[in-house]
XYZ file of C-alpha atoms in Angstrom:
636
model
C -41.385 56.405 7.872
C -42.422 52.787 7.595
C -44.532 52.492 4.437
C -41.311 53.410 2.186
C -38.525 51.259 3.254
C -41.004 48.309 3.663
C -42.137 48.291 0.118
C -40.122 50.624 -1.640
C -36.872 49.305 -0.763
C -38.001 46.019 0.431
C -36.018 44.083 -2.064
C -32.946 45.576 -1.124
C -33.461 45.377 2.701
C -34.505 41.166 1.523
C -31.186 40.980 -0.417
C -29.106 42.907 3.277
C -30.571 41.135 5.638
C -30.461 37.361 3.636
C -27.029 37.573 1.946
C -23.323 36.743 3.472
C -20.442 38.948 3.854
C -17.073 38.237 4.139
C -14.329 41.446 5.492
C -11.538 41.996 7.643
C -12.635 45.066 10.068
C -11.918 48.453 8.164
C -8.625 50.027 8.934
C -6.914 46.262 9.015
C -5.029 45.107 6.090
C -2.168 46.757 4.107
C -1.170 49.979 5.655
C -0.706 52.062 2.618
C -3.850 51.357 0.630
C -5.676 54.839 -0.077
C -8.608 55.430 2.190
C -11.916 55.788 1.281
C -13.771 58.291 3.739
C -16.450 59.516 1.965
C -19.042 56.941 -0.244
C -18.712 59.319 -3.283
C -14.433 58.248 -2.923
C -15.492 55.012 -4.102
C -14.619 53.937 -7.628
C -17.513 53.694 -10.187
C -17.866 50.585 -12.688
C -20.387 49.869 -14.664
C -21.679 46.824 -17.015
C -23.814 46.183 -19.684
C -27.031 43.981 -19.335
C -28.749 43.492 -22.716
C -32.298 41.328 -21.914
C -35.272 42.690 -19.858
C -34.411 42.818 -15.840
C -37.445 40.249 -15.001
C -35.814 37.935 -17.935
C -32.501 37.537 -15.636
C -33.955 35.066 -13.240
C -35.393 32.702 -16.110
C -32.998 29.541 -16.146
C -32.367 29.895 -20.181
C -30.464 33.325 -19.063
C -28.703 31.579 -15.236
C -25.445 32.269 -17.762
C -25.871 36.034 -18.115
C -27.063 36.784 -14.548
C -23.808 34.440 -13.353
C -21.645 36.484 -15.489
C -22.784 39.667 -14.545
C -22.492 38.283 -11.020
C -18.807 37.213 -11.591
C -17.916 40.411 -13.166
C -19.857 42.527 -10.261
C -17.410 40.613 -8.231
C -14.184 40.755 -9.741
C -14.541 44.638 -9.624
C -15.581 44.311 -5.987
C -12.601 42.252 -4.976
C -10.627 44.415 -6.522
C -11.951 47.564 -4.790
C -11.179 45.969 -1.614
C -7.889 44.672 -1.708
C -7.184 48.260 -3.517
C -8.131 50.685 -0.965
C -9.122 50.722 2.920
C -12.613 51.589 3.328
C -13.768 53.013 6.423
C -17.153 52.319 6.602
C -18.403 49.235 8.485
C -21.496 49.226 6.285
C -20.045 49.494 2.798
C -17.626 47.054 3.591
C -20.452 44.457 4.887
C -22.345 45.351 1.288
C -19.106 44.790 -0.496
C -18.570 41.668 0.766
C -22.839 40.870 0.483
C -22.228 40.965 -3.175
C -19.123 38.237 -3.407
C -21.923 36.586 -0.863
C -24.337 36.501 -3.647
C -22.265 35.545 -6.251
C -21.190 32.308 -3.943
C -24.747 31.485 -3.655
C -25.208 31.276 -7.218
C -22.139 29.327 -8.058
C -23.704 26.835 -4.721
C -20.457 27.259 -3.026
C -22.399 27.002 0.390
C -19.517 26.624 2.585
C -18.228 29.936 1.456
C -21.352 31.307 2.202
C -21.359 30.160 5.891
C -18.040 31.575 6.604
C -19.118 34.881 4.605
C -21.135 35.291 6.767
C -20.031 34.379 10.193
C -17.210 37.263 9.403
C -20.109 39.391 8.809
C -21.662 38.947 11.814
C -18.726 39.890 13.412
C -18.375 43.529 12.300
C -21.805 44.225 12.648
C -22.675 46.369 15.912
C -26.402 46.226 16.574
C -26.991 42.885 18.365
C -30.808 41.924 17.158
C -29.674 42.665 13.443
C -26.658 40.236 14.275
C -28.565 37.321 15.468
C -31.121 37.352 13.225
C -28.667 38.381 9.954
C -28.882 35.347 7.286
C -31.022 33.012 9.387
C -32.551 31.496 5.950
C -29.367 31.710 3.824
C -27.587 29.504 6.779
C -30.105 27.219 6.753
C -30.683 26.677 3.162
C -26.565 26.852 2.915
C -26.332 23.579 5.598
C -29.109 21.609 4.039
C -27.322 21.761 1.037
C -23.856 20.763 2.481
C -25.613 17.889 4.013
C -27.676 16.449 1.317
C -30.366 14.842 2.762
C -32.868 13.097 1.008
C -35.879 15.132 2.334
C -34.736 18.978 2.346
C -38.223 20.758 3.110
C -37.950 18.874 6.186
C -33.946 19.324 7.169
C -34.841 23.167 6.601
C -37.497 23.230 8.647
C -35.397 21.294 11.449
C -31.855 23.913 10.633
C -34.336 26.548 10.631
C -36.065 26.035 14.018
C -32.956 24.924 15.057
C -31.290 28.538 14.815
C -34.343 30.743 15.493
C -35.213 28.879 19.137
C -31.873 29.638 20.109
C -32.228 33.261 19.979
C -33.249 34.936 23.072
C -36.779 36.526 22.062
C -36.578 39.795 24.067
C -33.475 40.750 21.966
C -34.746 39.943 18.296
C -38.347 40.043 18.514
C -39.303 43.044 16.546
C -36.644 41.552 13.689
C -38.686 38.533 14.100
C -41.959 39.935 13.419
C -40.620 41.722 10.430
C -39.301 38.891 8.959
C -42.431 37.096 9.828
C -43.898 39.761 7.475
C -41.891 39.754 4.593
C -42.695 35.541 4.131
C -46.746 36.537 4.357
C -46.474 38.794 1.750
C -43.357 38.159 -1.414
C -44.295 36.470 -4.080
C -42.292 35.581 -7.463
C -44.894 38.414 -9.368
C -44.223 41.066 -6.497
C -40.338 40.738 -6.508
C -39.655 40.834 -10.070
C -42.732 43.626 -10.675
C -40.791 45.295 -8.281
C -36.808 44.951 -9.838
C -38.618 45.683 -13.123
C -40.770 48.962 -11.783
C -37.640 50.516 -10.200
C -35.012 49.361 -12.580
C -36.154 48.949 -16.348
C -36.596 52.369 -17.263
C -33.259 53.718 -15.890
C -31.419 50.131 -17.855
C -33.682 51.183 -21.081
C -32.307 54.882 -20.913
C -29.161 53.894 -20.713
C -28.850 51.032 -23.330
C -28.384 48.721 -20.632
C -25.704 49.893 -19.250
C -25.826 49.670 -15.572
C -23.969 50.658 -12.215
C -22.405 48.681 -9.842
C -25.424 49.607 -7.379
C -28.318 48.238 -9.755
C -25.778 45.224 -11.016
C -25.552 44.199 -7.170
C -29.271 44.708 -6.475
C -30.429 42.131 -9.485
C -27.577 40.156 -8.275
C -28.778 39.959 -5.130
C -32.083 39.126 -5.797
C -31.509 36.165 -6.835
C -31.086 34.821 -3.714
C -34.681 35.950 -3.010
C -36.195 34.214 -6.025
C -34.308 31.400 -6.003
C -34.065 30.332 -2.593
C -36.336 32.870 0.156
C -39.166 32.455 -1.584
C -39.289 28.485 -2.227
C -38.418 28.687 1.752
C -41.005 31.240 3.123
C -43.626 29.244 3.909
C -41.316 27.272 6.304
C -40.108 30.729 7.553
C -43.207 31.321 8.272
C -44.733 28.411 10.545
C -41.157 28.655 12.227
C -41.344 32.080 12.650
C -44.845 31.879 13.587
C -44.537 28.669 16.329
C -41.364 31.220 17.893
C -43.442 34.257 18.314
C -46.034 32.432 19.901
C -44.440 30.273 22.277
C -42.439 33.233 23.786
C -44.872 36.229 23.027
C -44.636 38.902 26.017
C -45.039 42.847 25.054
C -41.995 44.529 25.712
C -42.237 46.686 28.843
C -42.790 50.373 28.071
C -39.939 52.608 29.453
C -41.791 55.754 27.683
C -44.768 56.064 29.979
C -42.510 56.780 32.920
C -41.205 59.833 31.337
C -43.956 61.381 29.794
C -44.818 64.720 31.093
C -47.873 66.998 29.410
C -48.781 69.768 30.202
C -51.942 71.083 31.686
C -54.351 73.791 30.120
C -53.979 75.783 33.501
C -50.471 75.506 33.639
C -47.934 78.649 34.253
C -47.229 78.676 30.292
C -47.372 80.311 27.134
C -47.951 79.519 23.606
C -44.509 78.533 21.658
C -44.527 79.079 18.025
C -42.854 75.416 16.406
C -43.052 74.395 12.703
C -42.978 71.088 10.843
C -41.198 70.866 7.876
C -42.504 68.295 5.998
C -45.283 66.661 3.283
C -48.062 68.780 4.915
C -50.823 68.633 7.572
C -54.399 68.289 7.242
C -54.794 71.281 9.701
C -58.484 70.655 10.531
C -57.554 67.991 13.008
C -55.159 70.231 14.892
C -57.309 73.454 14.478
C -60.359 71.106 16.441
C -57.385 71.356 19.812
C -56.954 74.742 19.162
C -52.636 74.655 18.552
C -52.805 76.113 14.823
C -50.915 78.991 14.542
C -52.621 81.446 12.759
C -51.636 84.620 10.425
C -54.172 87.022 11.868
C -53.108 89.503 9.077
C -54.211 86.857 6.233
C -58.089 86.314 5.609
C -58.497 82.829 4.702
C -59.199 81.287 1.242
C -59.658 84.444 -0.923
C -56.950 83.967 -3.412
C -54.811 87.010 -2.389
C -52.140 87.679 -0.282
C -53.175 90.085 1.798
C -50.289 90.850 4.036
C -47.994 90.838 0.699
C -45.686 88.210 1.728
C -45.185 86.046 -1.412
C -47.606 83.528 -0.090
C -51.466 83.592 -0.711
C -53.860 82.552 2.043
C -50.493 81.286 3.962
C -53.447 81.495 7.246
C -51.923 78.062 8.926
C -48.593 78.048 6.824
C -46.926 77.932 3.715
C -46.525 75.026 0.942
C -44.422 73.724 -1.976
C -45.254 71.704 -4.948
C -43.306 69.291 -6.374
C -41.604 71.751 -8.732
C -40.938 73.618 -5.942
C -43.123 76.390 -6.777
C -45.479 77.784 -3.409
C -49.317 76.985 -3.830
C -51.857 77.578 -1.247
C -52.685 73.767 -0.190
C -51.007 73.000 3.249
C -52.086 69.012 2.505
C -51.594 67.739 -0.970
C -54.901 67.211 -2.941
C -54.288 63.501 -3.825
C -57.832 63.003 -4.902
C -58.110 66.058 -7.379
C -54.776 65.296 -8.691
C -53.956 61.745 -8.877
C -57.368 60.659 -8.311
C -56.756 58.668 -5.033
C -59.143 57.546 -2.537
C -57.441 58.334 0.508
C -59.002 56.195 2.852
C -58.884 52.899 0.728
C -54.766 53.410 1.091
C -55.446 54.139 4.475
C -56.547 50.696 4.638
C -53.580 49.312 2.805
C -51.247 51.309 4.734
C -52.732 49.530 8.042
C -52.550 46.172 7.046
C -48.879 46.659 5.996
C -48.180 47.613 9.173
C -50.181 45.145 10.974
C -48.451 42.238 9.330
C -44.990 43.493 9.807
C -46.405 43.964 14.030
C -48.364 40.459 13.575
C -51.120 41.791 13.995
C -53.775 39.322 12.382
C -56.126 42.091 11.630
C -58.765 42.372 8.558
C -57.102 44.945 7.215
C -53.667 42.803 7.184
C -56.075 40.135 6.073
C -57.213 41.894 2.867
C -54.098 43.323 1.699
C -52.612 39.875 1.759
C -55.182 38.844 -0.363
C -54.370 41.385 -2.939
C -50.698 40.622 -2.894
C -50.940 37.269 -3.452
C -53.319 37.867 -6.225
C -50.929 40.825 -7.457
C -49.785 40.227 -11.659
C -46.802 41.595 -12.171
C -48.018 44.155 -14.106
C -49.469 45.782 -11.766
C -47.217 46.059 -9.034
C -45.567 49.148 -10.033
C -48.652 51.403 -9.509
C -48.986 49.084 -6.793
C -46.041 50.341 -5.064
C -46.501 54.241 -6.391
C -49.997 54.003 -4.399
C -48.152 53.157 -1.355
C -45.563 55.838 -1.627
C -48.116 58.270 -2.733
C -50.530 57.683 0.498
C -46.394 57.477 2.543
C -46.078 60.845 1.738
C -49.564 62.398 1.910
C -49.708 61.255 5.721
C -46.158 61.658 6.653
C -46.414 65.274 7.580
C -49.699 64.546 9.674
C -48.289 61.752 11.918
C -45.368 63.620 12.892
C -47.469 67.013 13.263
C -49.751 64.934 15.926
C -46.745 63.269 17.578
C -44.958 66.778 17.870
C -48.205 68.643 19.732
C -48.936 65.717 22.102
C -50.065 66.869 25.169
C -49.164 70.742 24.556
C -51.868 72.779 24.637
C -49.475 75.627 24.807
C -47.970 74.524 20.634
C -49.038 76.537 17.939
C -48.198 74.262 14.582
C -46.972 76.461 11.675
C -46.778 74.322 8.747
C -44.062 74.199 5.509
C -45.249 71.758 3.148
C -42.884 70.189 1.115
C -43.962 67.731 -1.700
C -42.224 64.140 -2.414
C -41.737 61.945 -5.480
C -44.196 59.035 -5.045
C -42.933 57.448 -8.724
C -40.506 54.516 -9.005
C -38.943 56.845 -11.241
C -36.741 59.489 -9.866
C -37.200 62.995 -10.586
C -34.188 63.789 -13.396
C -31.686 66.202 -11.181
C -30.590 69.328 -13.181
C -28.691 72.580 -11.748
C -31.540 74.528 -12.275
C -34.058 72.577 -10.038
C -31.105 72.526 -7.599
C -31.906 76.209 -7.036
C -35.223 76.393 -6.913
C -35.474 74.224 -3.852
C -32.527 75.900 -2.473
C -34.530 78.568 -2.775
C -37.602 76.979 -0.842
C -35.379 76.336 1.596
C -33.912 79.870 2.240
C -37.929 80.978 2.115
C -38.623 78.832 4.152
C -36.296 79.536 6.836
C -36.963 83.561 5.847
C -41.069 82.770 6.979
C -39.793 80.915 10.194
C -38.158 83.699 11.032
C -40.103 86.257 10.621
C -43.057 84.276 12.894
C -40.712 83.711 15.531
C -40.640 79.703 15.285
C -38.638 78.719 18.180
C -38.141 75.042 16.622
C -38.540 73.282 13.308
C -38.891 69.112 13.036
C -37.320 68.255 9.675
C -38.104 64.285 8.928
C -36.504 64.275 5.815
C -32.693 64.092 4.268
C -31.200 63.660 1.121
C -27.723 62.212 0.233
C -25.265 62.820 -2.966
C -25.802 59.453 -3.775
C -29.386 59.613 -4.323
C -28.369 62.212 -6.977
C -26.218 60.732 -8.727
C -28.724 57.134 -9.008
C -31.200 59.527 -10.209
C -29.179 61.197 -13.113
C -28.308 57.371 -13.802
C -31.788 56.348 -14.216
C -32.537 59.144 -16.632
C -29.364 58.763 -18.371
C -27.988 62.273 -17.774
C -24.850 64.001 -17.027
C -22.383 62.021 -19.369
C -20.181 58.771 -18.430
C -19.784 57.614 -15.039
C -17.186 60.308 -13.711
C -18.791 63.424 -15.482
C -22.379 62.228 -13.995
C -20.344 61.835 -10.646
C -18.866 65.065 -11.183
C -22.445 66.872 -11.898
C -24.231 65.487 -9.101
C -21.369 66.802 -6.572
C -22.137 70.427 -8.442
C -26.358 69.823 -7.490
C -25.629 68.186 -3.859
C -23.663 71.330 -3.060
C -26.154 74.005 -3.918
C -28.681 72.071 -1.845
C -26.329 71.498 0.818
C -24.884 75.072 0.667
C -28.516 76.705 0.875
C -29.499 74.481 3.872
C -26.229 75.021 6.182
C -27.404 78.456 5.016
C -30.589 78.511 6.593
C -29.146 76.504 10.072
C -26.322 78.867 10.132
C -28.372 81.965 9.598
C -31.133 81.159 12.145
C -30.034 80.969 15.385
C -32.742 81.607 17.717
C -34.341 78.511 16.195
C -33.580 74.716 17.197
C -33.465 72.518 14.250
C -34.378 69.014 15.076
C -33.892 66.405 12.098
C -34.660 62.280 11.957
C -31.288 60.305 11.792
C -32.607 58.361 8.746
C -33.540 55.092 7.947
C -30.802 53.114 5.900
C -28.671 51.446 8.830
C -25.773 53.084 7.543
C -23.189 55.821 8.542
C -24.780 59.320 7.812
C -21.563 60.909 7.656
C -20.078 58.252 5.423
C -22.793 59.161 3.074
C -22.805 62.628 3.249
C -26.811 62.632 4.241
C -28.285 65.951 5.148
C -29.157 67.505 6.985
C -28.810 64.453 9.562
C -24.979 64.528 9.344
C -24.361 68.159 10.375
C -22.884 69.770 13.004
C -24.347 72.661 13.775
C -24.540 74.430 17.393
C -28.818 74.415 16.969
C -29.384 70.949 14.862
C -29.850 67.793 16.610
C -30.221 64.480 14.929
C -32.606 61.760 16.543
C -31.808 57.776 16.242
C -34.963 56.103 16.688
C -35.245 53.031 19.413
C -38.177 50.975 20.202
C -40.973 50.830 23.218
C -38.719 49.335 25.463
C -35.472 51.329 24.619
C -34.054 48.835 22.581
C -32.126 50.295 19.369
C -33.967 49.835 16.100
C -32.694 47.822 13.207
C -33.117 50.797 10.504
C -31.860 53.354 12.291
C -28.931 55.039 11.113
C -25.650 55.912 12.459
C -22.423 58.361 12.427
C -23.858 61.248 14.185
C -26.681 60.928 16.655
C -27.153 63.005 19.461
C -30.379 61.689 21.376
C -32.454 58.757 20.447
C -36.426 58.698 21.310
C -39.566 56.252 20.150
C -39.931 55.408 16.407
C -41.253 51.559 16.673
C -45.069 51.544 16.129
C -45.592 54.875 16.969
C -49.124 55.765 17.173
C -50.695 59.588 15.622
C -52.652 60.996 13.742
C -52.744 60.660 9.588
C -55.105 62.930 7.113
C -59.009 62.822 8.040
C -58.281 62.451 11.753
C -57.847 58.167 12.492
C -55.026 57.179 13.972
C -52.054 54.629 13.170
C -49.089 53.578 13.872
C -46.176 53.845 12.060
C -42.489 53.195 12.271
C -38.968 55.620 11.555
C -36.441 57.620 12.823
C -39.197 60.662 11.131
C -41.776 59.182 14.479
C -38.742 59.714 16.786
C -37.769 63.224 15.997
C -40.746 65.028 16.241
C -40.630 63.523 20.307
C -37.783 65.680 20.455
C -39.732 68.824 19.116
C -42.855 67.598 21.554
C -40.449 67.972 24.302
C -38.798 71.229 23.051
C -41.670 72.906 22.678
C -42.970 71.904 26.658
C -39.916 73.560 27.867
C -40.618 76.733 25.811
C -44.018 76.991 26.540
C -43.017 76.757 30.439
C -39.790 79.210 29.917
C -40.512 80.868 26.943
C -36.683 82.966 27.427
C -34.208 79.831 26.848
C -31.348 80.341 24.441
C -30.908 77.380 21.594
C -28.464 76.461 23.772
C -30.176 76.342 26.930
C -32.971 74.343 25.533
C -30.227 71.739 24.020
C -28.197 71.381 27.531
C -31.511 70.524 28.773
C -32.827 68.232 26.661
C -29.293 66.453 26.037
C -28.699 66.763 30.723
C -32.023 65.033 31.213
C -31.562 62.114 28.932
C -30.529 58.621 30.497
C -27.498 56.446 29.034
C -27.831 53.367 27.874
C -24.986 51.216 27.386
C -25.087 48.813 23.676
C -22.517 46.473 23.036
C -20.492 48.842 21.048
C -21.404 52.423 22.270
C -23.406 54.137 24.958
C -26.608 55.798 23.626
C -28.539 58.635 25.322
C -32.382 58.136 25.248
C -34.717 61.476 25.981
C -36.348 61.828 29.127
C -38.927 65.313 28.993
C -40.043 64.514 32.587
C -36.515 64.448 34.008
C -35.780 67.667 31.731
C -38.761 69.305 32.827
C -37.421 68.579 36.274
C -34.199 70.261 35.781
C -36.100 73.603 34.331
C -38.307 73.135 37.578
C -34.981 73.004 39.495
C -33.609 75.721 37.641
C -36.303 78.394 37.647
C -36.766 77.060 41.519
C -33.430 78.628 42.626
């Protein structure tokens, strides 16, 4: 969802979408260079950084952060001109990273070719257009040398951005738009040093190419986005407004819902996910209920491992079952719900300009943010991510059914900056949740599960680095193959073994190449899985959403549901566009409750429309033209 990769990772999406690239297309270049397939191929290197990560930026250190930098990119040029990479994305980061070091050595006109080759190889058009629109402008003042440069920014700046056609980049517009509001020197480096410093104390500074060229990369941010953003921002500002239409909705069209007296029956579908707050669904009548479990007396009455499971079943972060289908933020963390409720609005009401007072106030407390505090800063926004996440995709999933009975597995997610330490034995307890799981679905005749939620080998591994576990670079690569593959094993597992159910899982939101980087279960290939891509209101692809495998895409821009306490928001992610596909899945259950998995796939995928991108033809979902060929069907 939104909240997560706009704070959580918002450095690192700053330091993609501001830097320069420089790469020949993967697959050209010396013929007999090993290929690189899979991202865990790549080579590891590491380096040592010896002062505190929010000390790198201060000029008395420019020589250590431009050393690291050089050495960061000697091992990157190397890994390039060594081996053939196929992977459009890694190859763009690769070259990102020489990018940054070019900046900091002010070679500007290396930066401008960087990153007119990078433009090239990338393949969604609004992420081209708008890719290093600061870093070019800030790279041309400074080839030119004029005596005013605020104002010769301002003029390169406008320059660029009025020559974009608005219908194409507007929602990368408004995002940018968002991210000059709110950064500020205190949030970025409370931010490197909140995610970073920990893992770099554990490991006595020593540090992986991944965290060397994230600090190296922000240093574009501090040193030059920053000083520029309030520029960005009347440009960016003056842009929107002069050309301002709303984007015509193509969703509206094909929505069909179903009425209360229609020829239908209840369908049994589950979401897999952070939990529900159940009382808003119960209130429309499409809980699913376990008659044979009497709620709330402590005991599990129909002696099926799982007390007062009435509505579902739940997980802990330990991955041991409790009773709560919606996590208890309050009693355990002490969280007012509603006051991040409030933060999570105005986030995404400045990153959809919306001038609201909500957007208002959390600007205020940015700007006023210490350093200090930002890391329970961000924590409070992950925590209140994940305690709606399962509720907004519950209400987008039972739209307009009142045929959908919600049975509910609650997972629970890390909220901390700090990763959970990875060991073999928490690998099988949640392999275990996940054969339960499955086991419960099963046995109450779910017809469909929404998973909005993946995992990759990579996030593993970053996780044993910050903890400083599993031994030098290629043992701790080595261990966190052995955990990804009892997760991964017990998960094709439960696809494999459950047949009769359709498995519908978000594409992810990283821009990258799913397959690439072995992310589950989102990469599979499995006759009853389908992954969802997320576009926008008008159709229009979405800059996060990933790639490699993608079967259908569906709305995830702004998406409006439900979150815990019954108000509504909107949020954006490929996790808002796959529960469409469940919404849909279940109407054509309800209406034929006897389709096969695979009948209820050729349906789904046969009523979909193409759309034609620059580099591939898409397929968007269309329930009212599917609905139309079950009419057709059960017609004949």
């Amino acid at each position: 969802m939104k909240l997560i990769p706009l704070l959580g990772c918002l450095l690192a999406a700053l330091s993609l979408q501001f830097q320069l690239a420089h790469a020949a297309a993967p697959g050209e270049g010396a013929v007999d260079r090993p290929v690189i397939e899979k991202k865990d191929d790549l080579p590891r290197h590491s380096y040592q950084l010896d002062i505190p990560v929010a000390s790198l930026y201060a000029p008395q250190h420019r020589e250590t952060l431009l050393a690291l930098g050089r050495a960061l990119a000697n091992d990157t040029a190397g890994d390039l001109e060594k081996y053939e990479i196929r992977d459009n994305n890694t190859v763009q980061d690769y070259y990102s990273i020489l990018g940054s070091v070019a900046i900091l050595e002010e070679r500007w006109q290396d930066y401008l070719e960087f990153l007119a080759l990078r433009r090239e190889l990338e393949s969604k058009e609004a992420n081209r257009l708008t890719m290093g629109l600061i870093g070019e402008a800030v790279a041309r003042v400074k080839l030119a040398r004029p005596e005013d440069e605020a104002s010769a920014l301002q003029a390169e700046l406008t320059r660029s951005v009025q020559a974009l056609p608005y219908t194409t980049v507007q929602d990368n517009i408004k995002g940018a738009k968002g991210s000059a509001e709110i950064l500020t020197p205190a949030l970025v480096l409370g931010s490197l040093e909140s995610r970073y410093q920990t893992a770099i104390d554990n490991t006595g500074g020593k540090i992986s190419h991944d965290i060397a060229s994230a600090l190296v990369g922000s240093a574009f941010t501090i040193d030059h986005y920053i000083p520029a953003a309030p520029i960005a921002l009347e440009v960016y500002s003056s842009y929107i407004a002069a050309n301002e239409v709303e984007k015509k909705d193509i969703w509206e069209a094909r929505k069909y819902d179903l009425a209360d007296d229609a020829p239908a029956q209840e369908v049994v579908v589950a979401v897999w996910d952070s939990g529900v707050d159940t009382d808003i669904f119960e209130a429309t009548g499409q809980m699913w209920t376990n008659s044979a479990e009497i709620p709330a007396n402590g005991i599990d009455d129909d002696d099926n491992n799982f007390v007062d499971d009435v509505h579902g079943i739940a997980y802990d972060l330990d991955s041991d079952v409790v009773p709560e289908l919606l996590q208890p933020i309050e009693r355990k963390y002490g969280a007012d719900p509603k006051k991040l409720q409030v933060h999570a609005k105005g986030m995404d009401d400045i990153y959809a300009n919306i001038d609201s007072p909500e957007a208002t106030e959390l600007r205020k407390l940015i700007a006023a943010l210490p350093q200090e505090e930002v890391e329970g800063f961000m924590e409070s926004i992950g925590l209140y991510s994940g305690y709606a996440h399962g509720t907004h995709v519950s209400g987008i999933a039972l739209e307009g059914n009142p045929f959908a009975r919600l049975l509910v597995a609650r997972m629970t997610y890390n909220h901390k900056q700090m990763p959970i330490k990875p060991t073999i034995e928490n690998a099988h307890k949640n392999a275990e949740m996940f054969r339960a799981a499955a086991r419960y679905f099963r046995e109450q005749q779910v017809r469909a599960v929404n998973m909005s939620w993946g995992g990759s080998l990579r996030g593993i591994e970053s996780a044993l680095e910050a903890h400083n576990a599993g031994g030098d670079a290629d043992e701790r690569k080595a261990l966190a193959r052995k955990i990804y593959a009892i997760g991964d094993a017990a998960l094709r597992e439960v696809i494999e073994g459950s047949p009769d159910i359709l498995f519908i899982t978000s594409a992810g939101n990283s821009d990258n190449d799913v397959k690439f980087d072995e992310f589950y279960p989102s990469s599979y290939e499995y006759p009853n899985l389908i992954s969802v891509g997320a576009v926008d209101i008008a159709g229009d692809e979405t800059s996060f959403t990933s790639l490699g495998k993608v079967d259908i895409y569906a709305s995830g821009h702004e998406v409006e549901s439900y979150v815990p306490g019954g108000d509504r928001l909107r949020f954006s992610g490929t996790s808002m566009s796959s529960p469409q596909v469940l919404n849909l899945a279940s109407k054509l259950l309800a209406l034929a409750p006897d389709l096969s998995v695979q009948e209820l796939l050729t349906l789904i995928m046969e009523g979909a429309d193409e759309k034609q991108l620059e580099a591939r033809t898409i397929k968007l979902m269309n329930p009212r033209a599917s609905i139309a060929l079950l009419q057709q069907r059960q017609a004949r």
